[in-house]
Coordinates of C-alpha atoms and ligand atoms in Angstrom, one line a residue:
M211 CA 5.8 40.1 15.1
N212 CA 4.3 40.6 11.8
V213 CA 5.0 38.3 9.7
L214 CA 4.1 39.1 6.0
I215 CA 4.1 35.7 3.8
I216 CA 4.3 36.2 0.2
N217 CA 3.5 33.3 -2.3
C218 CA 4.4 34.6 -5.9
G219 CA 2.8 32.8 -9.3
S220 CA 3.5 33.9 -12.8
S221 CA 0.3 36.1 -13.2
S222 CA -0.9 35.6 -9.5
L223 CA 0.4 36.3 -6.1
K224 CA -1.1 35.3 -2.5
Y225 CA -0.6 37.0 1.2
Q226 CA -0.9 37.2 4.5
L227 CA 0.0 39.2 7.5
I228 CA 0.3 37.1 10.6
D229 CA 1.2 37.8 13.9
S230 CA 3.5 35.7 15.5
E231 CA 2.7 35.2 18.8
T232 CA -0.7 34.8 18.6
E233 CA -0.7 33.0 15.0
Q234 CA -3.4 34.9 14.4
V235 CA -3.7 36.4 10.5
Q236 CA -4.1 39.3 10.7
A237 CA -5.2 40.2 7.0
K238 CA -4.7 38.0 3.6
G239 CA -5.9 37.8 0.2
L240 CA -4.7 37.8 -3.5
C241 CA -3.3 40.1 -6.2
E242 CA -4.8 38.5 -9.6
R243 CA -4.0 39.0 -13.5
I244 CA -0.4 40.3 -12.6
G245 CA 0.7 41.4 -16.3
I246 CA -2.5 41.6 -17.9
D247 CA -4.8 44.3 -15.9
G248 CA -4.8 43.6 -12.0
R249 CA -7.3 42.9 -9.2
L250 CA -6.6 43.5 -5.3
I251 CA -8.2 40.6 -3.0
Y252 CA -7.8 42.0 0.3
Q253 CA -9.8 41.1 3.5
P254 CA -8.7 42.4 7.1
A255 CA -9.3 39.8 10.3
G256 CA -12.9 39.8 11.0
G257 CA -13.7 42.1 7.9
E258 CA -15.3 42.1 4.8
K259 CA -13.5 41.4 1.4
E260 CA -13.1 44.3 -0.8
V261 CA -12.1 43.4 -4.8
T262 CA -10.0 46.8 -6.2
E263 CA -9.2 46.9 -10.1
A264 CA -6.0 48.3 -11.0
P265 CA -3.4 48.4 -13.3
M266 CA -0.4 45.7 -11.9
P267 CA 2.2 45.8 -14.8
T268 CA 4.6 43.7 -12.7
H269 CA 4.8 42.1 -9.1
T270 CA 6.5 45.3 -8.2
E271 CA 2.8 47.1 -8.3
A272 CA 1.2 44.4 -7.5
I273 CA 3.1 44.1 -3.8
Q274 CA 2.5 48.1 -3.5
M275 CA -1.0 47.8 -3.7
V276 CA -1.0 44.8 -1.0
L277 CA 1.2 47.0 1.5
D278 CA -1.0 50.2 0.5
A279 CA -3.9 48.4 1.8
L280 CA -2.3 46.8 4.6
V281 CA -1.8 50.4 6.0
N282 CA -4.9 51.8 4.8
A283 CA -6.7 54.1 7.4
K284 CA -9.9 53.0 7.0
T285 CA -9.6 49.1 6.7
G286 CA -6.0 49.1 7.2
V287 CA -4.7 46.5 9.7
M288 CA -0.9 48.2 10.6
K289 CA -0.2 52.1 10.8
S290 CA 2.8 52.1 9.0
L291 CA 5.2 49.4 6.9
D292 CA 7.8 50.0 9.9
E293 CA 4.8 47.0 11.8
V294 CA 6.0 45.0 9.3
D295 CA 8.7 42.7 10.8
A296 CA 10.0 39.9 8.4
I297 CA 8.8 38.6 5.4
G298 CA 8.5 35.0 4.1
H299 CA 8.3 33.7 0.6
R300 CA 7.0 30.6 -0.7
V301 CA 9.8 29.6 -3.2
L302 CA 9.1 26.5 -5.5
H303 CA 12.5 25.0 -6.2
G304 CA 15.5 24.9 -4.1
G305 CA 17.7 21.9 -6.2
A306 CA 20.5 20.0 -4.0
K307 CA 22.0 23.1 -2.7
I308 CA 19.4 24.0 -0.7
T309 CA 18.1 21.9 2.6
E310 CA 16.6 24.2 4.7
S311 CA 14.6 27.3 4.7
C312 CA 17.0 30.5 4.7
V313 CA 17.1 34.5 5.3
I314 CA 17.8 35.7 2.1
D315 CA 21.6 37.0 0.9
Q316 CA 23.2 36.9 -2.6
A317 CA 23.6 33.3 -2.3
V318 CA 20.6 32.2 -2.0
V319 CA 19.2 34.3 -4.4
D320 CA 21.8 33.0 -6.8
V321 CA 20.8 29.6 -5.7
I322 CA 16.8 30.3 -6.6
E323 CA 18.2 31.8 -10.3
E324 CA 20.3 28.7 -10.7
C325 CA 17.2 26.5 -10.3
C326 CA 14.6 28.5 -12.8
D327 CA 15.2 25.7 -15.0
L328 CA 14.1 22.9 -13.2
G329 CA 11.1 25.2 -12.0
P330 CA 10.6 27.2 -14.9
L331 CA 6.9 28.3 -14.3
H332 CA 7.3 29.0 -10.3
N333 CA 11.1 30.4 -9.7
P334 CA 11.6 33.1 -11.6
A335 CA 7.8 34.4 -10.5
N336 CA 9.4 33.6 -6.7
L337 CA 12.1 36.0 -7.3
K338 CA 9.9 39.0 -9.0
G339 CA 8.3 38.7 -5.5
I340 CA 11.7 38.8 -3.5
Y341 CA 13.0 41.2 -5.6
A342 CA 9.9 43.9 -4.6
C343 CA 9.6 43.1 -1.3
Q344 CA 13.3 44.1 -1.1
K345 CA 12.4 47.1 -2.9
L346 CA 9.4 48.3 -1.9
M347 CA 10.9 47.5 2.3
P348 CA 14.2 47.2 2.1
G349 CA 16.5 46.3 5.5
K350 CA 13.8 43.7 5.9
P351 CA 14.6 40.8 6.6
N352 CA 13.2 38.4 4.0
V353 CA 13.2 34.7 4.4
A354 CA 12.7 31.7 1.9
V355 CA 10.8 28.7 2.5
F356 CA 11.8 25.7 -0.4
D357 CA 9.0 23.3 -1.4
T358 CA 11.9 21.0 -2.0
A359 CA 14.1 21.7 0.8
F360 CA 11.8 19.3 3.2
H361 CA 12.8 16.0 0.8
Q362 CA 16.4 16.7 1.0
T363 CA 17.2 14.0 3.5
M364 CA 15.8 11.5 1.0
P365 CA 18.3 8.6 0.7
T366 CA 20.4 8.0 -2.7
K367 CA 18.1 4.9 -3.4
A368 CA 14.9 6.8 -3.4
F369 CA 16.1 10.0 -5.5
M370 CA 18.2 8.7 -8.3
Y371 CA 16.2 7.6 -11.3
G372 CA 17.8 4.6 -13.5
L373 CA 19.2 6.9 -16.1
P374 CA 22.9 7.3 -17.4
Y375 CA 24.8 8.5 -14.6
E376 CA 26.0 11.4 -16.3
Y377 CA 22.3 13.4 -16.7
Y378 CA 22.5 13.1 -13.3
E379 CA 26.3 14.7 -12.9
K380 CA 25.9 17.3 -15.7
Y381 CA 22.0 18.3 -15.5
H382 CA 20.8 17.1 -11.7
I383 CA 18.3 14.7 -12.7
R384 CA 17.1 13.2 -10.0
K385 CA 13.6 13.4 -7.3
Y386 CA 13.5 16.6 -5.7
G387 CA 9.4 16.4 -4.7
F388 CA 7.0 19.3 -3.7
H389 CA 4.7 20.1 -1.4
G390 CA 7.6 19.9 1.6
T391 CA 6.3 22.6 3.5
S392 CA 3.1 21.1 3.6
H393 CA 5.1 17.6 4.2
S394 CA 7.0 18.9 6.8
F395 CA 3.6 20.8 8.6
V396 CA 1.4 17.9 8.9
S397 CA 4.0 15.2 9.6
K398 CA 5.0 17.3 13.1
E399 CA 1.4 17.7 13.5
T400 CA 0.5 14.0 13.1
I401 CA 3.2 13.6 15.5
K402 CA 2.0 15.8 17.9
F403 CA -1.8 15.2 17.4
L404 CA -1.4 11.2 18.0
G405 CA 1.1 11.5 20.6
L406 CA 4.0 9.5 18.8
D407 CA 7.5 9.7 19.8
A408 CA 9.3 12.0 17.0
D409 CA 12.4 10.1 17.1
N410 CA 10.8 6.6 16.6
S411 CA 7.8 7.2 14.1
K412 CA 6.6 6.2 10.8
V413 CA 4.3 8.4 9.3
I414 CA 2.5 8.7 5.6
V415 CA 1.3 12.3 4.6
C416 CA -0.8 12.0 1.6
H417 CA -1.7 15.6 0.6
L418 CA -4.5 15.4 -1.9
G419 CA -5.1 18.4 -3.3
N420 CA -5.3 19.2 -6.9
G421 CA -1.7 18.9 -7.4
A422 CA -1.0 15.7 -5.1
S423 CA 1.8 13.3 -3.8
I424 CA 2.8 11.1 -0.8
S425 CA 6.0 11.7 1.7
A426 CA 7.3 8.7 4.0
V427 CA 8.4 10.3 7.0
K428 CA 10.7 8.0 9.0
N429 CA 11.2 9.6 12.7
G430 CA 10.7 13.1 11.1
K431 CA 12.5 13.1 8.2
C432 CA 11.2 12.4 5.0
V433 CA 12.5 9.5 3.3
D434 CA 10.5 9.3 0.0
T435 CA 8.2 11.5 -2.0
S436 CA 6.2 10.8 -4.5
M437 CA 6.7 13.7 -6.9
G438 CA 9.8 13.9 -9.1
L439 CA 12.2 16.2 -10.9
T440 CA 9.1 17.7 -11.4
P441 CA 5.3 18.3 -9.6
L442 CA 3.9 15.7 -12.7
E443 CA 5.7 12.4 -11.4
G444 CA 3.9 9.8 -8.6
L445 CA -0.3 10.3 -8.2
V446 CA -3.1 10.6 -10.6
M447 CA -4.1 14.7 -9.8
G448 CA -6.8 17.2 -11.0
T449 CA -5.0 17.5 -14.8
R450 CA -1.9 15.7 -14.2
S451 CA -1.1 12.5 -15.6
G452 CA 1.3 11.2 -12.7
D453 CA 3.6 7.8 -13.5
I454 CA 2.7 6.7 -17.2
D455 CA 4.8 4.4 -19.3
P456 CA 8.0 7.1 -20.9
A457 CA 7.3 5.5 -24.0
V458 CA 3.8 6.9 -24.6
V459 CA 5.2 10.4 -24.9
E460 CA 6.9 9.3 -28.1
Y461 CA 3.6 7.1 -29.3
I462 CA 1.5 9.7 -28.8
C463 CA 3.6 12.7 -30.9
N464 CA 3.8 10.4 -33.7
K465 CA 0.5 9.2 -34.0
E466 CA -1.0 13.1 -34.0
N467 CA 2.0 15.2 -34.9
K468 CA 2.7 16.7 -31.3
T469 CA 5.9 18.3 -30.1
V470 CA 7.3 16.7 -26.7
S471 CA 6.1 20.4 -25.2
E472 CA 2.8 20.0 -26.4
M473 CA 2.7 16.2 -25.1
L474 CA 4.1 17.5 -21.6
N475 CA 1.5 20.4 -21.9
I476 CA -1.3 17.7 -22.0
L477 CA 0.3 15.7 -19.2
N478 CA 0.2 18.9 -17.2
K479 CA -3.3 20.5 -18.3
K480 CA -5.6 18.1 -19.8
S481 CA -4.5 15.0 -17.8
G482 CA -5.4 13.4 -14.4
V483 CA -9.6 13.0 -13.9
F484 CA -10.1 15.4 -15.6
G485 CA -8.7 13.8 -18.9
L486 CA -9.7 10.6 -17.4
T487 CA -13.5 12.2 -17.2
K488 CA -13.3 13.5 -21.2
G489 CA -12.7 17.0 -19.3
L490 CA -16.0 16.7 -17.4
S491 CA -13.9 18.5 -14.1
S492 CA -10.3 18.1 -12.3
D493 CA -12.8 19.1 -9.3
F494 CA -13.5 16.0 -7.2
R495 CA -16.9 17.8 -5.8
D496 CA -18.4 17.3 -9.1
L497 CA -16.9 14.2 -10.3
E498 CA -18.6 12.8 -6.7
E499 CA -21.9 14.1 -7.7
A500 CA -21.4 13.2 -11.4
M501 CA -20.9 9.6 -9.7
A502 CA -23.9 9.6 -8.0
D503 CA -26.3 10.4 -11.0
G504 CA -24.4 7.5 -12.7
N505 CA -21.5 8.6 -14.7
Q506 CA -19.3 5.5 -15.0
L507 CA -16.6 7.6 -16.1
A508 CA -16.2 9.9 -13.1
A509 CA -16.7 6.5 -11.3
D510 CA -13.6 5.0 -12.8
A511 CA -11.1 8.2 -12.4
I512 CA -12.3 8.2 -8.4
D513 CA -11.1 3.9 -8.3
I514 CA -7.9 5.0 -10.4
F515 CA -7.2 7.7 -8.1
C516 CA -7.7 6.0 -4.9
Y517 CA -5.8 3.2 -6.2
R518 CA -3.0 5.1 -6.9
V519 CA -3.2 6.5 -3.8
A520 CA -3.2 3.4 -1.8
K521 CA -0.6 1.7 -4.0
I522 CA 1.9 4.2 -3.2
V523 CA 1.0 4.6 0.1
G524 CA 1.3 0.3 0.4
S525 CA 5.0 1.4 -1.2
Y526 CA 5.7 3.2 1.4
V527 CA 4.7 0.6 4.0
A528 CA 7.6 -1.3 2.4
A529 CA 10.2 1.7 2.5
M530 CA 9.9 1.9 6.0
N531 CA 9.5 -1.7 7.1
G532 CA 5.9 -0.8 8.5
V533 CA 3.9 2.6 9.4
D534 CA 2.2 4.1 12.9
A535 CA 0.0 6.8 11.4
I536 CA -1.4 7.9 7.7
A537 CA -2.6 11.4 7.8
F538 CA -5.0 13.1 5.2
T539 CA -4.6 16.4 4.1
A540 CA -5.1 19.3 1.5
G541 CA -8.1 20.0 -0.5
I542 CA -9.5 16.4 -1.0
G543 CA -7.5 14.6 2.3
E544 CA -9.4 17.1 4.3
N545 CA -12.9 17.3 2.8
A546 CA -13.5 14.3 0.9
P547 CA -14.7 11.0 3.2
L548 CA -15.6 9.0 0.4
I549 CA -12.4 9.3 -1.0
R550 CA -10.3 8.5 2.7
E551 CA -13.1 5.4 3.0
K552 CA -12.1 4.4 -0.6
V553 CA -8.4 4.5 -0.1
C554 CA -8.6 2.7 3.5
E555 CA -10.1 0.1 1.9
Y556 CA -7.3 -0.7 0.4
L557 CA -5.6 -1.2 3.4
G558 CA -7.2 -3.4 5.0
Y559 CA -3.7 -6.0 4.9
L560 CA -2.8 -3.4 7.3
G561 CA -5.1 -3.8 9.9
V562 CA -6.8 -0.4 9.3
K563 CA -10.2 -0.2 9.8
I564 CA -11.9 3.4 9.3
D565 CA -14.3 4.3 11.6
A566 CA -17.6 5.2 9.5
A567 CA -19.1 8.3 11.9
K568 CA -15.7 10.0 12.6
N569 CA -14.7 9.8 8.8
N570 CA -17.5 12.2 8.3
S571 CA -16.2 15.2 9.1
R572 CA -14.7 18.4 7.3
G573 CA -11.4 20.5 7.2
K574 CA -10.8 19.3 11.3
E575 CA -8.1 17.6 12.5
V576 CA -9.3 14.3 13.7
V577 CA -8.5 10.4 14.0
I578 CA -10.8 8.6 11.7
S579 CA -9.6 4.9 12.4
A580 CA -12.1 3.0 14.4
D581 CA -10.3 2.3 18.0
D582 CA -9.7 -1.2 17.0
S583 CA -7.4 -0.2 14.1
A584 CA -3.8 -1.5 14.0
K585 CA -2.8 1.7 12.3
K586 CA -4.0 5.2 13.3
V587 CA -5.2 7.1 10.8
A588 CA -6.5 11.2 10.6
V589 CA -7.1 14.2 9.0
V590 CA -4.8 16.8 9.7
P591 CA -5.2 19.9 8.0
T592 CA -1.9 21.8 6.6
N593 CA -1.5 25.5 6.9
E594 CA 1.5 26.7 4.4
E595 CA 1.7 29.9 5.1
L596 CA 1.3 29.5 9.1
A597 CA 4.4 27.3 8.6
I598 CA 6.1 29.1 6.2
M599 CA 5.4 31.9 9.1
R600 CA 6.9 29.5 11.9
E601 CA 10.2 29.0 10.0
T602 CA 10.5 33.0 8.8
V603 CA 10.2 34.0 12.6
A604 CA 12.8 31.1 13.9
L605 CA 15.4 32.6 11.6
V606 CA 15.0 36.2 12.1
K607 CA 14.4 36.4 15.8
Ligands
LIG992 P1 -4.3 23.5 -4.7 O1 -3.8 23.9 -3.6 O2 -3.5 22.0 -5.3 O3 -5.2 23.8 -5.5 P2 -6.7 22.5 -2.8 O4 -5.4 21.7 -1.8 O5 -7.1 23.6 -2.2 O6 -5.5 22.5 -3.9 O7 -7.5 21.2 -2.7 C1 -8.5 21.7 -4.2 C2 -9.4 20.3 -4.6 O8 -10.1 20.0 -3.5 C3 -10.4 20.6 -5.0 O9 -10.0 20.9 -6.5 C4 -11.7 19.6 -4.9 O10 -11.1 18.4 -6.2 C5 -10.8 19.5 -3.6 N1 -11.7 19.5 -3.0 C6 -12.4 20.6 -2.1 N2 -12.9 20.2 -1.2 C7 -14.2 19.6 -1.4 C8 -15.0 18.8 -0.7 N3 -16.1 18.9 -0.3 N4 -15.6 16.9 -1.4 C9 -14.2 16.5 -2.9 N5 -13.3 17.1 -2.8 C10 -12.9 18.7 -2.6

């Protein structure tokens, strides 16, 4: 089957066409500046990257351009759109009603719509992508794969906040968790790669990218995760603060004459390692370079980041009463040996030992713990598009 994977943001859209038999990407790219001016980036497998500037007032024109590129006589990878068998959409928030991926019908659209409140930046964009595909490829099955779904197995004690119960009843305020497709994919790959028993295993997945989250996966099911009602909770991230005392918000609002929504913008976009380094960078490559040049703020930001990762990992060892394996994934987890080493230094009490030579690796699936380490530690690259493709095929076959 040919599966088109669509990941819509508010003004951008990433896509991949994947052959489900070979699991090879046939073409991929993105549309940028939707609603502003418009740019399509298209790359067929083994071919050159093409950039086309063209107006894209809405997601419908953007997806039309993607489809035109896929069937283009010269550089396309299909003769006609009939060769697309299904479309898989990444959707941010499914609330508490959706616990797994589903074929999109009106009831599913209604839930995504209801959850726009909880995911105001993403859910409306995800819906636009769904509507555009329904319009441009009528009759083809569309599947929604939710970022929150994998975390729906968390028990009450993990997902409830210590707030008046009425807010849970009235507004569904609770922890939902994000990056679920990645946590699901990487935990399963880790179990396979390390030869663990799927029904008797305790795995901690550290998804460390620009956005970063950790999950505790017991017997293949998520029992806790670090992001919350929104992706702002948990770790210190590229530009997000992660956990802070909620009273900080009022304090700064009063001192700096800011509104709560201005503060939230600061917590989302101006904080994290970016804020800690006075705006030097949110990218760990820049921070490592600055640290090597003697920049103390960059060194501290890296320390703060790693310390927070280690503290959450430790709390999940407690939550699961043990751990068999720890997996690192996403941009930082896959590519930053220094960060992995610093995190693991904190885990010595678990008997974790890193093999420096094995850890000196980027972007590859590899065990990085020493042979005599009490716990296995591995780098397991994530692949959200592949995971969405597999879910889509499983549902429409
Ligand atoms: P997202 O999908 O959340 O945008 P990614 O998972 O792609 O993020 O991760 C991007 C981040 O990965 C970059 O901001 C950078 O901090 C980090 N990164 C990528 N490559 C390296 C590297 N070689 N060394 C250190 N950090 C890296």
